[in-house]
Amino acid sequence: MAACAMSTPPDLLARYRRIRERTRALCAPLAPEDLLPQPVPEVSPPKWHLGHTSWFFEAMLLAPQRSGYRVFDPRWAPLFNSYYESQGARVERGARGHLSRPTLAQVQAYRAHVDAAMRDWLMGAEDLGAEVLALIELGLQHEQQHQELLLTDLKHILGSQPLAPAYGDTRPGVPLPIALPAEHAPQRGGQQVVQGGPAASEWLSHAGGVVEIGHAPGPDAGFAFDNETPRHAVLLAPFALRRQLVTNAEYLAFMADGGYEDFRHWHAEGWDWVRQLPQRAPLYWRHEPQAAPGWRHYTLQGECALEPEAPVSHVSFYEASAFCHWAGWRLPLEAEWEALSPQLAWGARWEWTASAYSPYPGFAPLAGAAAEYNSKFMLSQMVLRGASFATPPGHARRTYRNFFHPPLRWQYTGIRPARGA
Amino acid sequence: MAACAMSTPPDLLARYRRIRERTRALCAPLAPEDLLPQPVPEVSPPKWHLGHTSWFFEAMLLAPQRSGYRVFDPRWAPLFNSYYESQGARVERGARGHLSRPTLAQVQAYRAHVDAAMRDWLMGAEDLGAEVLALIELGLQHEQQHQELLLTDLKHILGSQPLAPAYGDTRPGVPLPIALPAEHAPQRGGQQVVQGGPAASEWLSHAGGVVEIGHAPGPDAGFAFDNETPRHAVLLAPFALRRQLVTNAEYLAFMADGGYEDFRHWHAEGWDWVRQLPQRAPLYWRHEPQAAPGWRHYTLQGECALEPEAPVSHVSFYEASAFCHWAGWRLPLEAEWEALSPQLAWGARWEWTASAYSPYPGFAPLAGAAAEYNSKFMLSQMVLRGASFATPPGHARRTYRNFFHPPLRWQYTGIRPARGA
Amino acid sequence: MAACAMSTPPDLLARYRRIRERTRALCAPLAPEDLLPQPVPEVSPPKWHLGHTSWFFEAMLLAPQRSGYRVFDPRWAPLFNSYYESQGARVERGARGHLSRPTLAQVQAYRAHVDAAMRDWLMGAEDLGAEVLALIELGLQHEQQHQELLLTDLKHILGSQPLAPAYGDTRPGVPLPIALPAEHAPQRGGQQVVQGGPAASEWLSHAGGVVEIGHAPGPDAGFAFDNETPRHAVLLAPFALRRQLVTNAEYLAFMADGGYEDFRHWHAEGWDWVRQLPQRAPLYWRHEPQAAPGWRHYTLQGECALEPEAPVSHVSFYEASAFCHWAGWRLPLEAEWEALSPQLAWGARWEWTASAYSPYPGFAPLAGAAAEYNSKFMLSQMVLRGASFATPPGHARRTYRNFFHPPLRWQYTGIRPARGA
Amino acid sequence: MAACAMSTPPDLLARYRRIRERTRALCAPLAPEDLLPQPVPEVSPPKWHLGHTSWFFEAMLLAPQRSGYRVFDPRWAPLFNSYYESQGARVERGARGHLSRPTLAQVQAYRAHVDAAMRDWLMGAEDLGAEVLALIELGLQHEQQHQELLLTDLKHILGSQPLAPAYGDTRPGVPLPIALPAEHAPQRGGQQVVQGGPAASEWLSHAGGVVEIGHAPGPDAGFAFDNETPRHAVLLAPFALRRQLVTNAEYLAFMADGGYEDFRHWHAEGWDWVRQLPQRAPLYWRHEPQAAPGWRHYTLQGECALEPEAPVSHVSFYEASAFCHWAGWRLPLEAEWEALSPQLAWGARWEWTASAYSPYPGFAPLAGAAAEYNSKFMLSQMVLRGASFATPPGHARRTYRNFFHPPLRWQYTGIRPARGA
């Protein structure tokens, strides 16, 4: 990550506690059974997220940097190592759902052990130094990324149950740690996510030319991942982006017009994908011919009606691109998005861009084990910009580069119209 | 199943309670997390067994036959239907491990609901009639079959954990409901399972001729599945079976002699299977060159040394057949096994036979939904005879026909030598 | 193979020439391009059959037994070895269609080279000895087996062309070496294959009891493969077989009655097979709603109408078994078939039996490399009895045991009704 | 394609004849059998290329535009349609090798039929008009692209034969239509492909800034595909490219240094790819420990020694990228390549770039059926720049954008070092 103004340790400890506590809270409304399954390889069990995020602090920080730290259980590293070749063997990704052990209680004890060690370290008189402080920050940002994944994985786990339960249905008294209405409503946090209405046709133009994108270091720069650096100039042609995301109503019009049946809108690999799709609609939608508009969808609150003006969600890159082709638009480049972002209503969906995930000119990955954090994935994926209601508070920023493979759609993904100016 | 002398309802209720309680007890020493995973499609989560065996009573008996019975949750049938096409849609077999809902507590409530209904029915004044009594008996035998599967599935779940825990390690105070030492020791129940020692070379001869096999109905005949009927005559050539099963020491000799490397011992499909085997040894064995005899194995008590005189276990049909070819023997026919069974030491392992699983001459499946119980599987599988320490007490008999596909070996399978007389 | 009265060398040479010439003649009506493709792994290119049958004489006989024989090209053995592990490495079965080299002309030169060496040997003064004579006989029988496969593979190659050409369409002047009308007509050779008509309901009863089956050695016994031995006694219950095979009209009635849609008629693995079947009908059938009876089929003469009274062909074991279940019948055991064969109208189709392919009691495979000929396949396949119009003249006999896996149906397979007496 | 100065019809006819003749000539040195196999789905049989390139003229031009044209055989369109959804059904790509019909002679007759129709058209008095002239040009460029594919597919077909024949070995008298030595030698055509020697370390620097790339229309602009347009400005940081490609000797140093065993050099998906690679070396290399440098490789002239100074070939994007990471370099961006191309020694290999294949800003695909030519593939592939000895004379240009998926390496692919200036 780029250099950033570090928190002082006392602040850092408070922040550490707050972030770690939120992870715990996200799991609290669940039945313990919900923490274990892995319905598809890309969805990890919540229990695994609980263990992995603690392993990250242990393996990247405590074990190599904190003298006297006792590794909680040396046999666990292969269980909770996600993809770090430098950290030795690991359980195959698709087998995470087979791990009944360690049990949930043991994983919670692991979290407590790591948290106690981190607290002692942060409360100590020791000067931690820039490298350790940077790694702690990385661990916290990492924890926040997994909070978003935990929610989307959980939605997949619950949503693929034949009984399709709602998040929180087993523990009615437990307050939900996230603002669920935000999933389908047009507003989010400080961002002006004004969807639909008269403003739906509002386009924001940009004259093009040289713009700077990426994270710039500086005393007040704040945190950024290495893939957001270095800040650099890009030359853009004139363009326009729509202030609002594509709505369910707009997407239904695409479907009604035969969008899924017309090859001309699709990339060749998207068309292959469509032909094997069990159902031609966004993920979590369920056809119900007798109810207008013919579809309902599963949400964390259970199955419910589609809100026409809410932004469409859970679409693949193929679908986002085909929709835009049908509508006579295109997807934005990530540089276009970043250049106009101060004017956009964003934050409700991760927005597919037309930019392949590549290193910025002059990019250098983090040193040490963290080098594997981002750079080795810079191939065959597409960049998404924005954030979603599942993104933890304070984790979103305009330079953020999220990335997924074109067919994946279990994240809260959406569509931003773009066009030449 | 064949006609059999029915228990009177009071006895039946006691037996019902005893058998159902044993299923519960088998799960008691586990961490709740152990009840959920499905590491391979043929292994079902224990929680699923708990639900399925209750569903069997509900769907086959209570719902169609007991007036006033309230189905516990009509949405659950597809979750706990194993393979009965007549009972409507069902969750794909390989997706049982994705079901976090219903939760364990809900499944336990389901068991209680079914048990209460069965108790009321059995305690009532009503004459249940032969058909209902026969179906209750079938349900109890079915429950016992799943008790064995529950243990072997559990062994696979625990044994495929990187941490390889023992059965019962999380609840040290809970007494184990099964006699674990029996897994590796040469004795079992009333059967004289005398393995190894001077008796290892004891062969039992049979003069051949016409023998009768299969279950014969009669007032004291006891229960049998439909696939054990009708009793019929078979013409056998003279033959001999060894009184004892093949031991670990014998199997190690086969391995040491290059048995897995010599194609001449293997069926063509077995040889293909060997070439993709990650490790050329029975399931659950682990190579440890520095410890004699070079291998250890995972058991329900955790990983331990191989006992040379214990019968080899967890071999596929391919391995059983190849071993016999190497030794100059062959596998028994199921009729040979049944004819000599009074003299055999059996009950420690399910013994692969050379008989393909086919209907007996004149076979007719059960009526109604139970027709699917056995007959539709009479293809591409091999018959196994005997029983294992995991078979519930009272469930083994000489006419029993177990059956599995040639490559499967997560059951307690073993090898009985046969030869021409 | 069993001991048999050997031909004298001069007769043997004439027979060798006749049989080898027929293989060549079968390929003559084809375009050279038809000799190369492999549309599915179980179908071998005709060019490969031409090479493989010559390799068999070279590898089993000439190279090991004929002094002074020069191997045609030592690099070719892996190309034309089918499945003999004892003969070293070989090209993967599914890659035979990728072999453009050796070219057809080179393979023909190979055949000529082998034929010249065999002629010199058979014309020589040398006493060949029983072992060599037996291997020559085996080679000729092997060649005849491949003549049948060559025709059925060819039908698959031509029948899977979008242009669906007829056998012989590219060389109108070349006389066809086989009697094509026989494919669909009810008569065949010396066998009374009287299909349909008033005789369709003619059942032949057998009282059961001990019957002898299998090949018996003796001075006039003729050739048999090792899997037909030893002759042995079997105990049968009373039964009846129908004199005629199931006709297309009967099979259409099964289809019209929803036979493919009713799970009760199918084995579990057959039902899985049906659900992924692209078209619910025998192989080579094509739906044509406007033409009675709604289906046409591809034959070696091109696509044509179904003859209602011709025996149905190209059905899998699953379909054969399901049809019988629907009709209230069952498939014959192979011993039943053999016991009644003198009275049956047979020879038009390979008839699926209910017998799994297992060794006869006391079976011993051939010695040497030929041990792999049959025995290693005695698992997971079903026995077929009879013959088809594609079986070379003189190659059919009542003790013949053909075998295929349950789903395969590119052979001329048919259905013989059986029932208890 | 962009507007271009059109040839006059007489010139065009001569050019049409020359290009079409070359396709025929490329197949002339082959055995007919070599024209049929499809060893992997991405390799098409040469016979298919012969048919497809004629179909392109028929389906895109003659049938819709030439009055009175008789389609050669309307049943053939599905056989020779490659990927044009607008042209109706087509044979699955992986099944092209199963097509024995039409025969080679029939396909040659098809070519003659199309050629005669084109000749009559081009020789007629009619003013063809800009649209038709543009489509003829497209058809000729398309034919040239398939000439390159025909050679690389042919290399794969011959190179995957166990006998590994050389191109032209069956017809020694037939002159080869291509300059085979060029495959491995450092020189090519008019390009200065000076490999190795003292010049190997020659780097060419560029100061960066705004450069224009892409095809510019104009009276003398010549042909370009639509994906090379529109010409547009790009902002580059200072950079340098090496004048020469990476040599076999350099690649061997990467291998000797453990490049294939060190995860740090590889993208995550490349590392997965390496772990399942049967042999850790470029395609067509064969390990031969006793011969320096330990490897030989298959070429169109048969297997031969590696020339250390020849540019490495047949590497995947993963390997190209990993090599550069190991060496401390990176792959060029396509804009960097184009900006410096006048100074580069290029034309021996298709050079992987670090640029994902995306539309240029303002890109619009061709109208009509040709819209599918390029644009639907602009996802998940990487751009390659340059050309190879297999590229037809006159077909290479600096703005050309070739594209393949990262793992594919049966083209003549190579590596160009790049670095920041």
Coordinates of C-alpha atoms in Angstrom, one line a residue, chain A residues 29-40 47 73 75-76 79 91 97-106 157-158 160-163 165-170, chain B residues 29-40 47 73 75-76 79 91 97-106 157-158 160-163 165-170:
Chain A
P29 CA -27.4 -13.2 13.7
L30 CA -26.6 -16.5 12.1
A31 CA -27.3 -20.1 13.0
P32 CA -23.9 -21.8 13.6
E33 CA -24.8 -24.1 10.7
D34 CA -24.8 -21.2 8.3
L35 CA -21.1 -20.6 9.0
L36 CA -20.0 -23.9 7.4
P37 CA -21.2 -24.6 3.9
Q38 CA -19.4 -23.8 0.6
P39 CA -22.1 -24.1 -2.1
V40 CA -19.6 -23.1 -4.9
K47 CA -16.2 -19.7 9.8
D73 CA -1.7 -23.9 16.6
R75 CA -1.1 -27.1 12.3
W76 CA -3.7 -24.4 11.3
L79 CA -6.3 -24.3 6.8
V91 CA -6.1 -26.6 1.8
G97 CA -16.5 -26.3 3.3
H98 CA -15.3 -29.8 4.3
L99 CA -13.5 -28.5 7.4
S100 CA -15.5 -29.2 10.5
R101 CA -12.4 -28.7 12.6
P102 CA -11.3 -26.5 14.1
T103 CA -14.8 -25.9 15.5
L104 CA -16.4 -22.5 15.7
A105 CA -15.6 -22.3 19.4
Q106 CA -11.9 -23.1 18.6
I157 CA -25.2 -19.7 1.3
L158 CA -28.7 -18.6 2.5
S160 CA -29.0 -21.3 -2.2
Q161 CA -30.9 -23.0 0.6
P162 CA -34.2 -24.5 -0.6
L163 CA -35.8 -22.9 2.4
P165 CA -34.1 -18.1 5.0
A166 CA -33.5 -14.4 5.8
Y167 CA -30.4 -13.1 7.5
G168 CA -31.2 -13.0 11.2
D169 CA -34.2 -15.2 11.1
T170 CA -32.9 -17.6 13.7
Chain B
P29 CA -19.9 -37.5 20.8
L30 CA -19.5 -35.2 17.9
A31 CA -18.9 -31.5 17.6
P32 CA -22.0 -30.0 15.9
E33 CA -19.8 -28.9 13.0
D34 CA -18.9 -32.6 12.2
L35 CA -22.5 -33.2 11.3
L36 CA -22.5 -30.9 8.3
P37 CA -19.8 -31.5 5.7
Q38 CA -20.0 -33.7 2.6
P39 CA -16.4 -34.2 1.5
V40 CA -17.4 -36.5 -1.5
K47 CA -27.4 -34.2 10.1
D73 CA -42.9 -29.1 7.4
R75 CA -41.1 -27.9 2.5
W76 CA -38.7 -30.4 3.9
L79 CA -34.4 -32.1 1.4
V91 CA -32.0 -31.9 -3.6
G97 CA -23.5 -30.6 2.5
H98 CA -24.7 -27.2 1.4
L99 CA -27.9 -27.4 3.5
S100 CA -27.3 -25.3 6.6
R101 CA -31.1 -25.2 7.1
P102 CA -33.0 -26.8 8.7
T103 CA -30.6 -26.4 11.6
L104 CA -29.5 -29.3 13.8
A105 CA -32.0 -28.2 16.5
Q106 CA -34.8 -28.1 13.9
I157 CA -15.5 -36.7 7.4
L158 CA -13.2 -36.8 10.3
S160 CA -10.4 -36.1 5.6
Q161 CA -9.9 -33.3 8.1
P162 CA -6.3 -32.1 8.0
L163 CA -6.3 -32.3 11.8
P165 CA -9.5 -35.8 15.0
A166 CA -10.7 -38.9 16.8
Y167 CA -14.4 -39.7 17.2
G168 CA -15.4 -38.4 20.6
D169 CA -12.4 -36.1 21.1
T170 CA -14.5 -33.0 21.6

